[in-house]
Structures are given as C-alpha cells and as structure tokens.
Coordinates of C-alpha atoms in Angstrom, one line a residue:
M1 CA 116.1 38.6 76.6
V2 CA 112.8 39.3 75.0
C3 CA 109.5 37.2 74.8
Q4 CA 108.9 36.5 71.1
A5 CA 105.2 36.4 71.9
C6 CA 104.5 39.7 73.9
G7 CA 107.9 41.3 73.8
G8 CA 108.0 41.7 77.5
P9 CA 111.7 41.3 79.3
V10 CA 112.4 37.8 80.3
G11 CA 115.2 36.4 82.3
P12 CA 118.3 34.4 80.7
D13 CA 117.3 31.0 82.1
V14 CA 113.5 31.2 82.0
K15 CA 111.5 28.7 79.9
F16 CA 108.2 30.5 79.9
C17 CA 107.2 34.2 79.8
A18 CA 106.2 35.5 83.2
H19 CA 103.6 37.9 81.4
C20 CA 101.9 35.8 78.8
G21 CA 103.0 32.2 79.6
A22 CA 104.6 31.6 76.1
Q23 CA 107.2 29.2 76.1
V24 CA 110.5 31.3 75.4
L25 CA 112.6 29.8 72.9
Q26 CA 116.3 30.5 73.6
Q27 CA 118.0 32.5 71.1
Q28 CA 120.8 31.4 69.5
T29 CA 123.7 33.7 70.3
P30 CA 125.3 34.6 66.9
P31 CA 128.9 32.6 67.4
Q32 CA 131.7 34.4 68.3
H33 CA 134.3 35.0 65.8
V34 CA 137.0 32.7 66.9
P35 CA 140.2 33.2 65.1
P36 CA 141.6 30.0 63.5
P37 CA 144.5 28.6 65.3
Q38 CA 147.8 30.0 64.8
Y39 CA 150.4 27.6 63.9
A40 CA 153.9 28.6 64.9
A41 CA 155.9 29.1 61.6
Y42 CA 158.9 26.9 62.1
P43 CA 161.9 28.4 60.2
P44 CA 163.4 26.0 57.5
P45 CA 166.1 23.8 58.8
A46 CA 169.5 25.0 58.3
Y47 CA 170.3 22.0 56.1
P48 CA 168.2 19.8 54.1
P49 CA 166.3 17.0 55.6
Y50 CA 168.1 14.6 53.5
P51 CA 171.5 14.9 52.0
P52 CA 171.3 15.8 48.7
M53 CA 171.4 13.3 45.9
M54 CA 174.8 13.4 44.2
V55 CA 174.4 12.1 40.6
A56 CA 177.6 11.1 38.9
P57 CA 178.0 12.3 35.3
R58 CA 177.1 10.2 32.4
V59 CA 180.6 9.2 31.6
Q60 CA 181.7 8.4 34.9
R61 CA 178.7 6.1 35.5
H62 CA 179.1 4.4 32.4
L63 CA 182.8 4.2 32.1
Q64 CA 183.5 1.1 34.5
T65 CA 180.5 -1.0 32.7
L66 CA 181.6 0.0 29.3
G67 CA 185.5 -1.1 30.0
T68 CA 184.1 -4.5 31.2
L69 CA 181.9 -5.1 28.3
W70 CA 184.8 -4.5 26.1
C71 CA 186.7 -7.2 27.7
V72 CA 183.9 -9.5 27.9
Y73 CA 183.5 -8.8 24.2
A74 CA 187.0 -10.0 23.4
A75 CA 186.4 -13.3 25.2
Y76 CA 183.4 -13.6 22.9
R77 CA 185.6 -13.0 19.9
I78 CA 187.8 -15.7 20.9
V79 CA 185.0 -18.1 21.5
E80 CA 183.0 -17.0 18.1
G81 CA 186.4 -17.4 16.3
I82 CA 187.1 -21.0 17.4
I83 CA 183.6 -22.2 16.9
G84 CA 183.7 -20.7 13.3
M85 CA 187.0 -22.4 12.5
F86 CA 185.5 -25.7 14.1
F87 CA 182.4 -25.5 11.6
L88 CA 184.6 -24.1 8.9
R89 CA 187.0 -27.0 9.0
A90 CA 184.2 -29.8 9.7
F91 CA 182.0 -28.5 6.4
M92 CA 185.1 -27.9 4.1
Y93 CA 187.0 -30.9 5.2
R94 CA 183.9 -33.4 4.5
R95 CA 182.9 -31.6 1.3
W96 CA 186.3 -31.3 -0.8
N97 CA 187.8 -34.3 0.5
N98 CA 184.9 -36.6 -0.9
G99 CA 184.2 -34.9 -4.3
F100 CA 187.4 -33.0 -5.1
P101 CA 188.7 -33.9 -8.3
F102 CA 192.4 -33.8 -7.6
G103 CA 192.2 -34.9 -3.9
H104 CA 194.1 -32.0 -2.8
G105 CA 191.7 -31.0 0.3
A106 CA 189.8 -27.8 0.2
P107 CA 191.7 -24.7 -1.0
W108 CA 190.2 -22.6 1.9
M109 CA 191.9 -24.5 4.5
H110 CA 195.0 -22.4 3.8
L111 CA 193.0 -19.6 5.4
M112 CA 192.5 -20.9 8.8
P113 CA 195.6 -19.3 10.2
V114 CA 194.9 -16.2 8.7
I115 CA 191.3 -16.4 10.3
A116 CA 192.7 -17.6 13.8
G117 CA 195.2 -14.7 13.5
F118 CA 192.4 -11.9 12.9
T119 CA 190.3 -13.3 15.6
V120 CA 193.2 -13.0 18.0
M121 CA 194.4 -9.6 16.9
A122 CA 190.5 -8.3 17.2
A123 CA 190.2 -9.9 20.6
I124 CA 193.7 -8.2 22.0
F125 CA 192.4 -5.1 20.4
A126 CA 188.9 -5.3 22.3
V127 CA 190.9 -6.2 25.5
F128 CA 193.1 -3.1 25.0
V129 CA 190.3 -1.0 24.5
G130 CA 188.7 -2.4 27.7
Y131 CA 191.6 -1.9 29.6
S132 CA 192.2 1.8 28.4
L133 CA 188.8 2.7 29.7
L134 CA 189.0 0.9 32.9
T135 CA 192.3 2.6 33.9
R136 CA 191.2 6.0 32.4
K137 CA 194.0 6.6 30.0
T138 CA 193.9 9.9 28.4
W139 CA 193.8 8.3 24.9
G140 CA 191.3 5.6 25.9
R141 CA 188.0 7.6 24.9
V142 CA 189.4 8.1 21.3
L143 CA 190.5 4.5 21.0
G144 CA 187.0 3.6 22.4
I145 CA 185.5 5.7 19.5
V146 CA 187.7 4.1 16.7
A147 CA 186.9 0.7 18.2
A148 CA 183.0 1.5 18.1
V149 CA 183.1 2.4 14.7
L150 CA 184.9 -0.5 13.8
V151 CA 182.5 -3.2 15.4
L152 CA 179.2 -1.5 14.5
F153 CA 179.0 -4.1 11.5
K154 CA 179.6 -7.1 13.7
V155 CA 175.8 -8.1 14.4
P156 CA 174.5 -8.4 16.9
F157 CA 176.6 -7.9 19.9
G158 CA 179.3 -5.8 18.4
T159 CA 176.4 -3.4 17.0
V160 CA 175.2 -2.8 20.5
L161 CA 178.3 -2.4 22.2
G162 CA 179.4 0.1 19.4
I163 CA 176.2 2.2 19.9
Y164 CA 176.5 2.2 23.5
T165 CA 180.2 3.4 23.4
L166 CA 179.4 5.9 20.9
W167 CA 176.4 6.9 23.1
V168 CA 178.7 7.3 26.2
L169 CA 182.0 8.6 24.8
A170 CA 181.1 10.5 21.4
P171 CA 179.4 13.9 22.6
S172 CA 181.6 16.8 23.2
T173 CA 180.7 17.2 26.7
S174 CA 181.5 13.5 27.1
G175 CA 184.9 14.7 25.8
M176 CA 185.5 17.3 28.4
E177 CA 184.0 15.1 31.3
Y178 CA 186.4 12.2 30.2
D179 CA 189.4 14.5 30.1
S180 CA 188.4 15.9 33.5
I181 CA 188.6 12.3 35.2
A182 CA 191.3 10.6 33.0
E183 CA 194.5 9.8 34.5
P184 CA 197.6 11.3 33.0
S185 CA 199.7 8.2 31.3

C-alpha cells in the first residue's frame, strides 16, 4: 500500500504513515469478479407433472344432457297439454253454455280429443328423440335435428331446446363425431 499524503510505502494494517504521520485510508480493494451462482440445469421430466387434461369432444360432452332435456321436454308437453285443455274447457264451457242461442254447448269442445291426441303424440315423439340420443342410436342425430326444427316455434322452452340441439348436432363435424360414438342398431 502507499500513503496518500507523501507517497511512502505503508504496511497493510497500519493506520498512520510512519514518514509523515497522515492517517492512512484503507483503499478499497476492487471487488473480485464473482461469477453468479450456477444452478444445476435439471433435465425436463420424462412425463408431464400433471396428467394431460382430456377434453371430451362437444357432442360427447352434451349428448347425455341433450337426451335428458328431450325427455324432460316430453313431460313438460304433457303437463302443458293437460293445463291447456283444463283452461280451454273451463273457459269455453262457461262462456258458451250461458249465452249460446241453441244450447248445444261450445262447438270447439269436439276438438278436445284431437288436442289431447296431438299432445300425447308430441310427448311420445320427444321421449323417442331423447331415448335415441341417450342410447346413441345411429339415426338419433337425424331424428334430433328434425325434432329441433319442429320445436323451434314452441316458445320459450321448445325454442331453447331446438337451438341447443341444433348447436350440438347440426355441424358436419358433429356428424362425424356422432357417427364415431354411435352404437349400431
């Protein structure tokens, strides 16, 4: 080391210069270049840390729900038909029996069996569609698309079910996927 005041040599642990008496400031030694720590490069694992997430295709994910909804829609149609016939009979019977000039009753009362038959047939058709989708029949997709188009105008539940059915079954990729999971008849 060297004294900063007189330039004379000074020992490493000396606080004052022996020649001039000046206080010797310890020179800061430049920091040694220390390389950053080296971390071991671990090889990637031979398998992913988590199993890969298996995502079922759209038709397979929604087919069970779709078939169940068609069966629920059939029950809804039966209840809707019974309530509708009850109110039609109550409204028409009171209105036409009190004021009908010839006393024959409401002329629309003869349509009750037709309405009941149509309601039962629509419910059976919906159950059939639901069953074909739940059991993955080969013709179930086509039947589901036809049924979806037929119920689109049955607001609000038929419209929602029709749109959902068409969204799941109508695309051409859905056709290929349905054919791959369909059980032969």
